[in-house]
mmCIF file of C-alpha atoms and ligand atoms in Angstrom:
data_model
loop_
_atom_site.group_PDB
_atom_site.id
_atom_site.type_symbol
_atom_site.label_atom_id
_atom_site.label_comp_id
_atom_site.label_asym_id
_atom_site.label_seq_id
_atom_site.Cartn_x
_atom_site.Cartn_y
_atom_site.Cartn_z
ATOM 1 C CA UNK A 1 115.187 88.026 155.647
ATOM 2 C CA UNK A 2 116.980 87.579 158.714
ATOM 3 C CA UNK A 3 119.663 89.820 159.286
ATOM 4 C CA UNK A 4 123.393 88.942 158.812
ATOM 5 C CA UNK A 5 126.202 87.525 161.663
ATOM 6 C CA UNK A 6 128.387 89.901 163.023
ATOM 7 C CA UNK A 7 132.025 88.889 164.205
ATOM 8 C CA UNK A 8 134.778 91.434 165.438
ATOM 9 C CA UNK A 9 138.124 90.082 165.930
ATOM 10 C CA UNK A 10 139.940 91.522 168.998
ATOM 11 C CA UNK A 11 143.285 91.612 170.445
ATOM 12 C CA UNK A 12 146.691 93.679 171.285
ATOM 13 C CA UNK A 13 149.086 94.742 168.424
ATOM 14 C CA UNK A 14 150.496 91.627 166.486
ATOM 15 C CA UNK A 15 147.871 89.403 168.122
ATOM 16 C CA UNK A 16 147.384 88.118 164.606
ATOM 17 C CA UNK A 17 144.204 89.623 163.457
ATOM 18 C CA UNK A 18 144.593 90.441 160.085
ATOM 19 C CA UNK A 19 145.572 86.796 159.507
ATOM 20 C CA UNK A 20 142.816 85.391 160.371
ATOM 21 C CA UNK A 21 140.197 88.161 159.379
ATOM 22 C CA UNK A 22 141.920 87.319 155.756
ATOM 23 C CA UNK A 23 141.682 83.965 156.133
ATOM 24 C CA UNK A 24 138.044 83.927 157.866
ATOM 25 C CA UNK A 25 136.710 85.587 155.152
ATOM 26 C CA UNK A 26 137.810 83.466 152.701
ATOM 27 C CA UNK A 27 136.849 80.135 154.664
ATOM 28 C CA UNK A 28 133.543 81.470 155.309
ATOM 29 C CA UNK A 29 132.683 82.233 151.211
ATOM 30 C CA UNK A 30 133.662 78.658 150.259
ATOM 31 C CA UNK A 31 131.001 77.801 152.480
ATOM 32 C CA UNK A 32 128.493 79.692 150.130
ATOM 33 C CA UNK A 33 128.319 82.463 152.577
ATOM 34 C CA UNK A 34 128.482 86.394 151.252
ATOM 35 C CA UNK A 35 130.997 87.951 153.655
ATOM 36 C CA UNK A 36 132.141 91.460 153.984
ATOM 37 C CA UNK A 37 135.250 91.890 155.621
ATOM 38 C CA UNK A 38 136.567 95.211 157.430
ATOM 39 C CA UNK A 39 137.968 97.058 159.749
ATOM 40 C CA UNK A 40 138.525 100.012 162.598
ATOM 41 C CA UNK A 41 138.709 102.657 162.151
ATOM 42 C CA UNK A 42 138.633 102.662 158.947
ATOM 43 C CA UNK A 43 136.341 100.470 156.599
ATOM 44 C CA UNK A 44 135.185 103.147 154.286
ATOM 45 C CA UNK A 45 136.564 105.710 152.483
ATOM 46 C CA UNK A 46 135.471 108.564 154.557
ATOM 47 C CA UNK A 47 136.397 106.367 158.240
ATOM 48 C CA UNK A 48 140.037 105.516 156.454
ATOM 49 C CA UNK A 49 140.752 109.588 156.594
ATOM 50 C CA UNK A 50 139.206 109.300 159.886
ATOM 51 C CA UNK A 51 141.930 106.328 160.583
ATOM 52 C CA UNK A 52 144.621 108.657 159.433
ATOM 53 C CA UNK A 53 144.110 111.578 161.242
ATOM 54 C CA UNK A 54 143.587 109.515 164.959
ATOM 55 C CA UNK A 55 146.730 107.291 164.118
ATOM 56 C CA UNK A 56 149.256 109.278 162.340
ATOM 57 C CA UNK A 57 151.756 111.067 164.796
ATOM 58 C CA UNK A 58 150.902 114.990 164.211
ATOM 59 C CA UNK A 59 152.396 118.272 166.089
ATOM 60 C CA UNK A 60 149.411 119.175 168.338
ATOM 61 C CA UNK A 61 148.250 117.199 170.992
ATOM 62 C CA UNK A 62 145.634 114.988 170.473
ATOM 63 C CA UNK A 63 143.669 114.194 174.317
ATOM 64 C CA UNK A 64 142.748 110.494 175.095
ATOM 65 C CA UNK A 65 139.329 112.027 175.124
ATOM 66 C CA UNK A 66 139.555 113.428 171.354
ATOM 67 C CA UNK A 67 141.200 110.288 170.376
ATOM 68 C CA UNK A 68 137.703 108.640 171.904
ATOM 69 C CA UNK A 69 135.276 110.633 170.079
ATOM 70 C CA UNK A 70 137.783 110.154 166.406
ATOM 71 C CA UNK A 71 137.173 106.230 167.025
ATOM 72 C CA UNK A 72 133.568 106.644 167.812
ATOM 73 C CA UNK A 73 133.119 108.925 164.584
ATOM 74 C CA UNK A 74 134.931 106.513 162.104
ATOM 75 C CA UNK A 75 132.472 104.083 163.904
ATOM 76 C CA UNK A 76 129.714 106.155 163.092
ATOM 77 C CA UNK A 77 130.505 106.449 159.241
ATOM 78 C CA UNK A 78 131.518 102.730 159.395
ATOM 79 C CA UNK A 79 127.941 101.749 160.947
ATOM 80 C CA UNK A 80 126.095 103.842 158.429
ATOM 81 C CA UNK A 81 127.925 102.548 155.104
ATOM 82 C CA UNK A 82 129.041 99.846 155.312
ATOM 83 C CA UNK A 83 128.018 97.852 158.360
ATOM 84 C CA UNK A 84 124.303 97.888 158.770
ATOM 85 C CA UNK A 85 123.618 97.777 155.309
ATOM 86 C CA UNK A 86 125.515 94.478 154.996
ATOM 87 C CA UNK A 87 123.555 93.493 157.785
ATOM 88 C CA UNK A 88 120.121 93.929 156.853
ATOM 89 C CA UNK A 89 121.069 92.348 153.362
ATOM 90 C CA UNK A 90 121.867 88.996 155.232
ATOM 91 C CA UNK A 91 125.805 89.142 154.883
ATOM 92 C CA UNK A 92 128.403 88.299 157.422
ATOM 93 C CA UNK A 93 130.167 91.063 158.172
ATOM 94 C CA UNK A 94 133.708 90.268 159.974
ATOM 95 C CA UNK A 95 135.318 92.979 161.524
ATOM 96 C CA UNK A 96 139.210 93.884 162.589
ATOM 97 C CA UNK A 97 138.458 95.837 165.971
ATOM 98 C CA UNK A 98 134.632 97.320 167.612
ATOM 99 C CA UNK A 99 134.075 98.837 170.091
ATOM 100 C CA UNK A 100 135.853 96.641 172.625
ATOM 101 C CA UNK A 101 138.926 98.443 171.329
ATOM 102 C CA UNK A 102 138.055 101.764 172.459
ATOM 103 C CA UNK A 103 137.061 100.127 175.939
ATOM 104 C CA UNK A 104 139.736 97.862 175.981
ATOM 105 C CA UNK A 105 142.854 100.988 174.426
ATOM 106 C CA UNK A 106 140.856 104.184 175.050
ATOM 107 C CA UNK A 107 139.363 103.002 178.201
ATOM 108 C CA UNK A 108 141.507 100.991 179.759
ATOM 109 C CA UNK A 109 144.876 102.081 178.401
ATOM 110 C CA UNK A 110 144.541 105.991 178.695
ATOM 111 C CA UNK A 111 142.014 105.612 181.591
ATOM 112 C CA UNK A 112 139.370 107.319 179.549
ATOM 113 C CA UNK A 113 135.929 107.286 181.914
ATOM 114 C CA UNK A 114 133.994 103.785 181.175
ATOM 115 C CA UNK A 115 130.606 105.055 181.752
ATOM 116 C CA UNK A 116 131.319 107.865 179.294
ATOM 117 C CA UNK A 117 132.513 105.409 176.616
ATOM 118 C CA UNK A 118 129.133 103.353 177.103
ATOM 119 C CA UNK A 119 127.162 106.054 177.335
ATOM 120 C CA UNK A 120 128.681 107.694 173.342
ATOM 121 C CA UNK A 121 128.752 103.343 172.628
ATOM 122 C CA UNK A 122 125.033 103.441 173.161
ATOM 123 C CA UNK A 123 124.237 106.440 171.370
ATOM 124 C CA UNK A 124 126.145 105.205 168.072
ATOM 125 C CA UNK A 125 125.330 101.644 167.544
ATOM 126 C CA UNK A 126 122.039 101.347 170.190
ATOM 127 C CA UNK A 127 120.561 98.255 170.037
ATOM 128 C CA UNK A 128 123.806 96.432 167.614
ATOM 129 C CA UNK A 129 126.700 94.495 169.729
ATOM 130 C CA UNK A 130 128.962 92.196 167.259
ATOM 131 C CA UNK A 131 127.326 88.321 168.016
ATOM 132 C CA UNK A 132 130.587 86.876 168.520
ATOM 133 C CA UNK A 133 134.237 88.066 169.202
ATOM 134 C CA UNK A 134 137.264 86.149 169.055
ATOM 135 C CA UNK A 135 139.698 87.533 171.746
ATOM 136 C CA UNK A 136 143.093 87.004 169.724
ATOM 137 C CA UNK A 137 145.273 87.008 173.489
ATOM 138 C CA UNK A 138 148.930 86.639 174.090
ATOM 139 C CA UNK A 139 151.756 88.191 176.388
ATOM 140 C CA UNK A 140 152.598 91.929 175.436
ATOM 141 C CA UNK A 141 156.193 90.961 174.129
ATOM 142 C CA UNK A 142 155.098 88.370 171.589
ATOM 143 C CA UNK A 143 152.715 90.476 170.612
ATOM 144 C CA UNK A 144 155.219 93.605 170.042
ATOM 145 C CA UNK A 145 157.758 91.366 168.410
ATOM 146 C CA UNK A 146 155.197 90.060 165.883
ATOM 147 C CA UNK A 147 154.482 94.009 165.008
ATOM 148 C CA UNK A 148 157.891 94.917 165.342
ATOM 149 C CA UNK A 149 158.885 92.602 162.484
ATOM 150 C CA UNK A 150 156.898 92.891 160.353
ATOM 151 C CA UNK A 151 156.730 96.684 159.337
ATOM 152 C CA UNK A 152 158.201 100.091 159.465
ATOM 153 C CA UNK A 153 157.714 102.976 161.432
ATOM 154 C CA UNK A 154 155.382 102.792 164.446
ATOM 155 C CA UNK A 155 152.212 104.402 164.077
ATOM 156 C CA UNK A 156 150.651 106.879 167.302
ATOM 157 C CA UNK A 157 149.086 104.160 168.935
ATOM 158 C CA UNK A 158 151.987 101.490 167.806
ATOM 159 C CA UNK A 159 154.595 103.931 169.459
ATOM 160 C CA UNK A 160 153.276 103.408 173.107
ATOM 161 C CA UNK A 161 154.840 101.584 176.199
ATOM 162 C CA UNK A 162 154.408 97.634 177.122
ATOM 163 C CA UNK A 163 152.713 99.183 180.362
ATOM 164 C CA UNK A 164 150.114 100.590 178.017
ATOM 165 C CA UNK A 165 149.833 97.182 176.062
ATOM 166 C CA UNK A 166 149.580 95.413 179.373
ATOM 167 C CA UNK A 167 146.560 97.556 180.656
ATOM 168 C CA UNK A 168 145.326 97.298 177.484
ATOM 169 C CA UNK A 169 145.538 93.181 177.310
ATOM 170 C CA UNK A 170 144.052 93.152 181.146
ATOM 171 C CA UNK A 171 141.210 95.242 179.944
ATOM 172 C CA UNK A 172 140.506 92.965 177.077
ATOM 173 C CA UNK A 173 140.953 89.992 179.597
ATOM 174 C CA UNK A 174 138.422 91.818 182.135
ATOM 175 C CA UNK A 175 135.538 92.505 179.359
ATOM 176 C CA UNK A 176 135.659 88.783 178.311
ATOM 177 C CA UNK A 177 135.133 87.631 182.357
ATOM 178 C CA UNK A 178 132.216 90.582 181.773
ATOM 179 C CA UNK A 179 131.009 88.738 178.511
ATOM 180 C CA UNK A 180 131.604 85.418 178.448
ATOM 181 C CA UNK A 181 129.047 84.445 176.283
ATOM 182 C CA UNK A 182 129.673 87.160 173.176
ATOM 183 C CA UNK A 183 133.338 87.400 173.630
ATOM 184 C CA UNK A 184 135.512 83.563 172.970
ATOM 185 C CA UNK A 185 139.680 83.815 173.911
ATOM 186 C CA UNK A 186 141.715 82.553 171.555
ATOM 187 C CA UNK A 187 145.324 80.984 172.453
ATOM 188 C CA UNK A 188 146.890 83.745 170.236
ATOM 189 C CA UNK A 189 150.723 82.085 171.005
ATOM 190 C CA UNK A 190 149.585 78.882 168.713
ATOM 191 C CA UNK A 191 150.484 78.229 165.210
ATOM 192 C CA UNK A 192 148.401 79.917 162.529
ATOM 193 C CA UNK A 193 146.218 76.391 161.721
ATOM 194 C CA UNK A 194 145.911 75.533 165.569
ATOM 195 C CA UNK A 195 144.610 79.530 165.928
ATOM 196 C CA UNK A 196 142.354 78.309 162.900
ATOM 197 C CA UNK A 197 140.751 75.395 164.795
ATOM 198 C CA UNK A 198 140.207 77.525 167.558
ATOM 199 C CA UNK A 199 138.430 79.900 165.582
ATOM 200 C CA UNK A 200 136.191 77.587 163.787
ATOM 201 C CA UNK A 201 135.594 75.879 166.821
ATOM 202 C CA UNK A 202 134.171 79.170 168.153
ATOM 203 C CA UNK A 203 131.991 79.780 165.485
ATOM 204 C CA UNK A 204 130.860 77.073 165.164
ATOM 205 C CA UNK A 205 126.746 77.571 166.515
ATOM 206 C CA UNK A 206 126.889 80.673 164.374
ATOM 207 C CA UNK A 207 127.719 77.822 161.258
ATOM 208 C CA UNK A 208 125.401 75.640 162.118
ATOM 209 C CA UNK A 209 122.788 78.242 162.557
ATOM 210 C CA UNK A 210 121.711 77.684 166.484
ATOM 211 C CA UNK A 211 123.252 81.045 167.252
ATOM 212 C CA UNK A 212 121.439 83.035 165.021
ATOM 213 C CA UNK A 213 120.221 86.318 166.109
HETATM 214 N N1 T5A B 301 142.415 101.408 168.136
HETATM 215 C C1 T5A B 301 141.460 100.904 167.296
HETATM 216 C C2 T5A B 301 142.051 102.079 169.301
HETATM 217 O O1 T5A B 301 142.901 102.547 170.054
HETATM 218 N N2 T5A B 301 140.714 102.202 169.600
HETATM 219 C C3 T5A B 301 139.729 101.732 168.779
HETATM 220 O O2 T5A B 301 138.535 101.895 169.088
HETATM 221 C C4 T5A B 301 140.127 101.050 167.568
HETATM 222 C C5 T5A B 301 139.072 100.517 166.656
HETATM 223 C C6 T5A B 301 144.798 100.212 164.619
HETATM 224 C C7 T5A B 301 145.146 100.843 165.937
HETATM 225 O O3 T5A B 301 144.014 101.557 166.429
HETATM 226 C C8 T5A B 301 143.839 101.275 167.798
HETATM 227 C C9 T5A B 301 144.441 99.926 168.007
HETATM 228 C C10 T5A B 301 145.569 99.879 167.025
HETATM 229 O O4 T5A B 301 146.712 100.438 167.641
HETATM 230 P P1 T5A B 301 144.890 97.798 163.647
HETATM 231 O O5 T5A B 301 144.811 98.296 162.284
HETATM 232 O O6 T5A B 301 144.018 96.672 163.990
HETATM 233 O O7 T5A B 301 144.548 98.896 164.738
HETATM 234 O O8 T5A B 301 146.415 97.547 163.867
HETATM 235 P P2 T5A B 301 147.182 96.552 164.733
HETATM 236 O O9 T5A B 301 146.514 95.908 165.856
HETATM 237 O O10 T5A B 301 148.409 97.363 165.050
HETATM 238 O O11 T5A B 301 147.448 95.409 163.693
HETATM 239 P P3 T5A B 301 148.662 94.483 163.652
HETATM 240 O O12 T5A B 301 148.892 94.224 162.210
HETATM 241 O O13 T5A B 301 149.809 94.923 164.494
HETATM 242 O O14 T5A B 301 148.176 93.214 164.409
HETATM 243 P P4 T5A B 301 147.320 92.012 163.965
HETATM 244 O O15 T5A B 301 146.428 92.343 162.828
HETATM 245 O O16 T5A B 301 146.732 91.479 165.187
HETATM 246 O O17 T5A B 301 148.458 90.968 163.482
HETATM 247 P P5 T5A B 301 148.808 90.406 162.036
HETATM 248 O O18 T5A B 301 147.808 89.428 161.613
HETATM 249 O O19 T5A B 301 149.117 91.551 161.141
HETATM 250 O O20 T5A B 301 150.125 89.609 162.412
HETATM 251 C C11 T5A B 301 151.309 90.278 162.817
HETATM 252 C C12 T5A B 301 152.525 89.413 162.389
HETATM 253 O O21 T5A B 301 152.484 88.178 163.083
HETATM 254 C C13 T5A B 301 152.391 87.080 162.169
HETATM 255 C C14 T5A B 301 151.923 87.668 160.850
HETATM 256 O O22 T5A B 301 152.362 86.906 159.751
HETATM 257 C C15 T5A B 301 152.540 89.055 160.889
HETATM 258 O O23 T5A B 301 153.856 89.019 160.438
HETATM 259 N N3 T5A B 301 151.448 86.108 162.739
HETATM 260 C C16 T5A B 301 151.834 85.005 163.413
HETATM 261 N N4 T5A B 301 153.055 84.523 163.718
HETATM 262 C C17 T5A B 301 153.076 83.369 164.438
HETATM 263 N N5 T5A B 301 151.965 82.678 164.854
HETATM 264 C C18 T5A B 301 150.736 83.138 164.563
HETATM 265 N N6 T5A B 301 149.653 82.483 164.985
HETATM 266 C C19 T5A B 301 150.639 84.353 163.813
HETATM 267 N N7 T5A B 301 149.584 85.094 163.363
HETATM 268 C C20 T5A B 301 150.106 86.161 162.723
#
């Protein structure tokens, strides 16, 4: 059996992920397709306690560095449980935020070391990169106003400055000039069923098989 397609969806805060991971997931079953969908961190029980400790605000100081190795963990668990098993079983598995998070928030928005990053990237998932990722990209203040709506309290991460969410959205910008190929922007400012089109359009050699791994 050949193994599964694996999509991560990437993007600032209120880029729109969750609506189309939702909606992705959904699309691709009608098409007779097992999906799982997921997310980071997080995406199994033991990575969602992970989640909470890295993104709830606590009293002691918590380094860019720790924050690093907290993603790469719930990764870990994540990979283990849930992620290569779906693989190997042939499913799709569609994924809210990889590793081009940590490169693209850790890295490039608390100026964590790159090489480091790849180096701990490599040891965790060696040998597994996502097939295709959909770039969800808009300005910083659409983005925060989108987040800002929609919920309550700011989480850790949530809580930061728009200088932050800029070098985070120029580090996203700068990994998908590195990987054209894997990585596909998506005109994030466009109406949910226009973002749709885009989407499908990108995915579409994974549908129709020719991008298989
Ligand atoms: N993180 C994560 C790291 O720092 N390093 C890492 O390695 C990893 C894996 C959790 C946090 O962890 C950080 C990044 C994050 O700060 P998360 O759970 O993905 O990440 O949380 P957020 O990115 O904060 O999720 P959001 O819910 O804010 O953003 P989404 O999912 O991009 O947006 P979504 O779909 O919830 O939409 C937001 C609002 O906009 C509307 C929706 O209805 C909703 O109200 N919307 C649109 N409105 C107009 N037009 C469209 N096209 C729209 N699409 C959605």
């Amino acid at each position: 059996m050949s193994r599964g397609v694996f999509i991560t969806l990437e993007g600032i805060e209120g880029a729109g992920k969750s609506t189309v991971v939702q909606w992705l997931g959904e699309w691709l079953r009608e098409s007779g397709r097992t999906v799982r969908v997921t997310r980071e961190p997080g995406g199994t029980e033991l990575a969602e306690q992970v989640r909470r400790l890295v993104l709830e605000h606590g009293r002691e100081r918590l380094s860019a560095e720790a924050e690093t190795l907290l993603m790469f963990a719930a990764r870990a668990i994540h990979l283990d449980n849930l992620i290569r098993p779906a693989l190997a079983a042939g499913d799709w598995v569609v994924s809210d935020r990889f590793t081009d998070a940590t490169r693209a928030y850790q890295g490039a928005g608390r100026g964590v070391d790159g090489a480091w990053i790849e180096t701990i990237a490599t040891r965790v998932h060696a040998g597994l990169a996502p097939d295709c990722t959909l770039l969800l990209d808009l300005p910083v203040a659409v983005g925060l106003a989108r987040a800002r709506a929609r919920r309550g309290p700011a989480d850790r991460i949530e809580a930061e400055t728009e200088a932050f969410f800029e070098r985070v959205r120029a580090g996203y910008l700068a990994l998908e000039l590195r990987e054209p190929q894997r990585i596909r922007r998506i005109d994030a400012t466009a109406a949910v069923p226009a973002v749709q089109a885009q989407v499908r359009a990108a995915l579409a050699p994974w549908l129709t098989g020719a991008g298989r791994p």
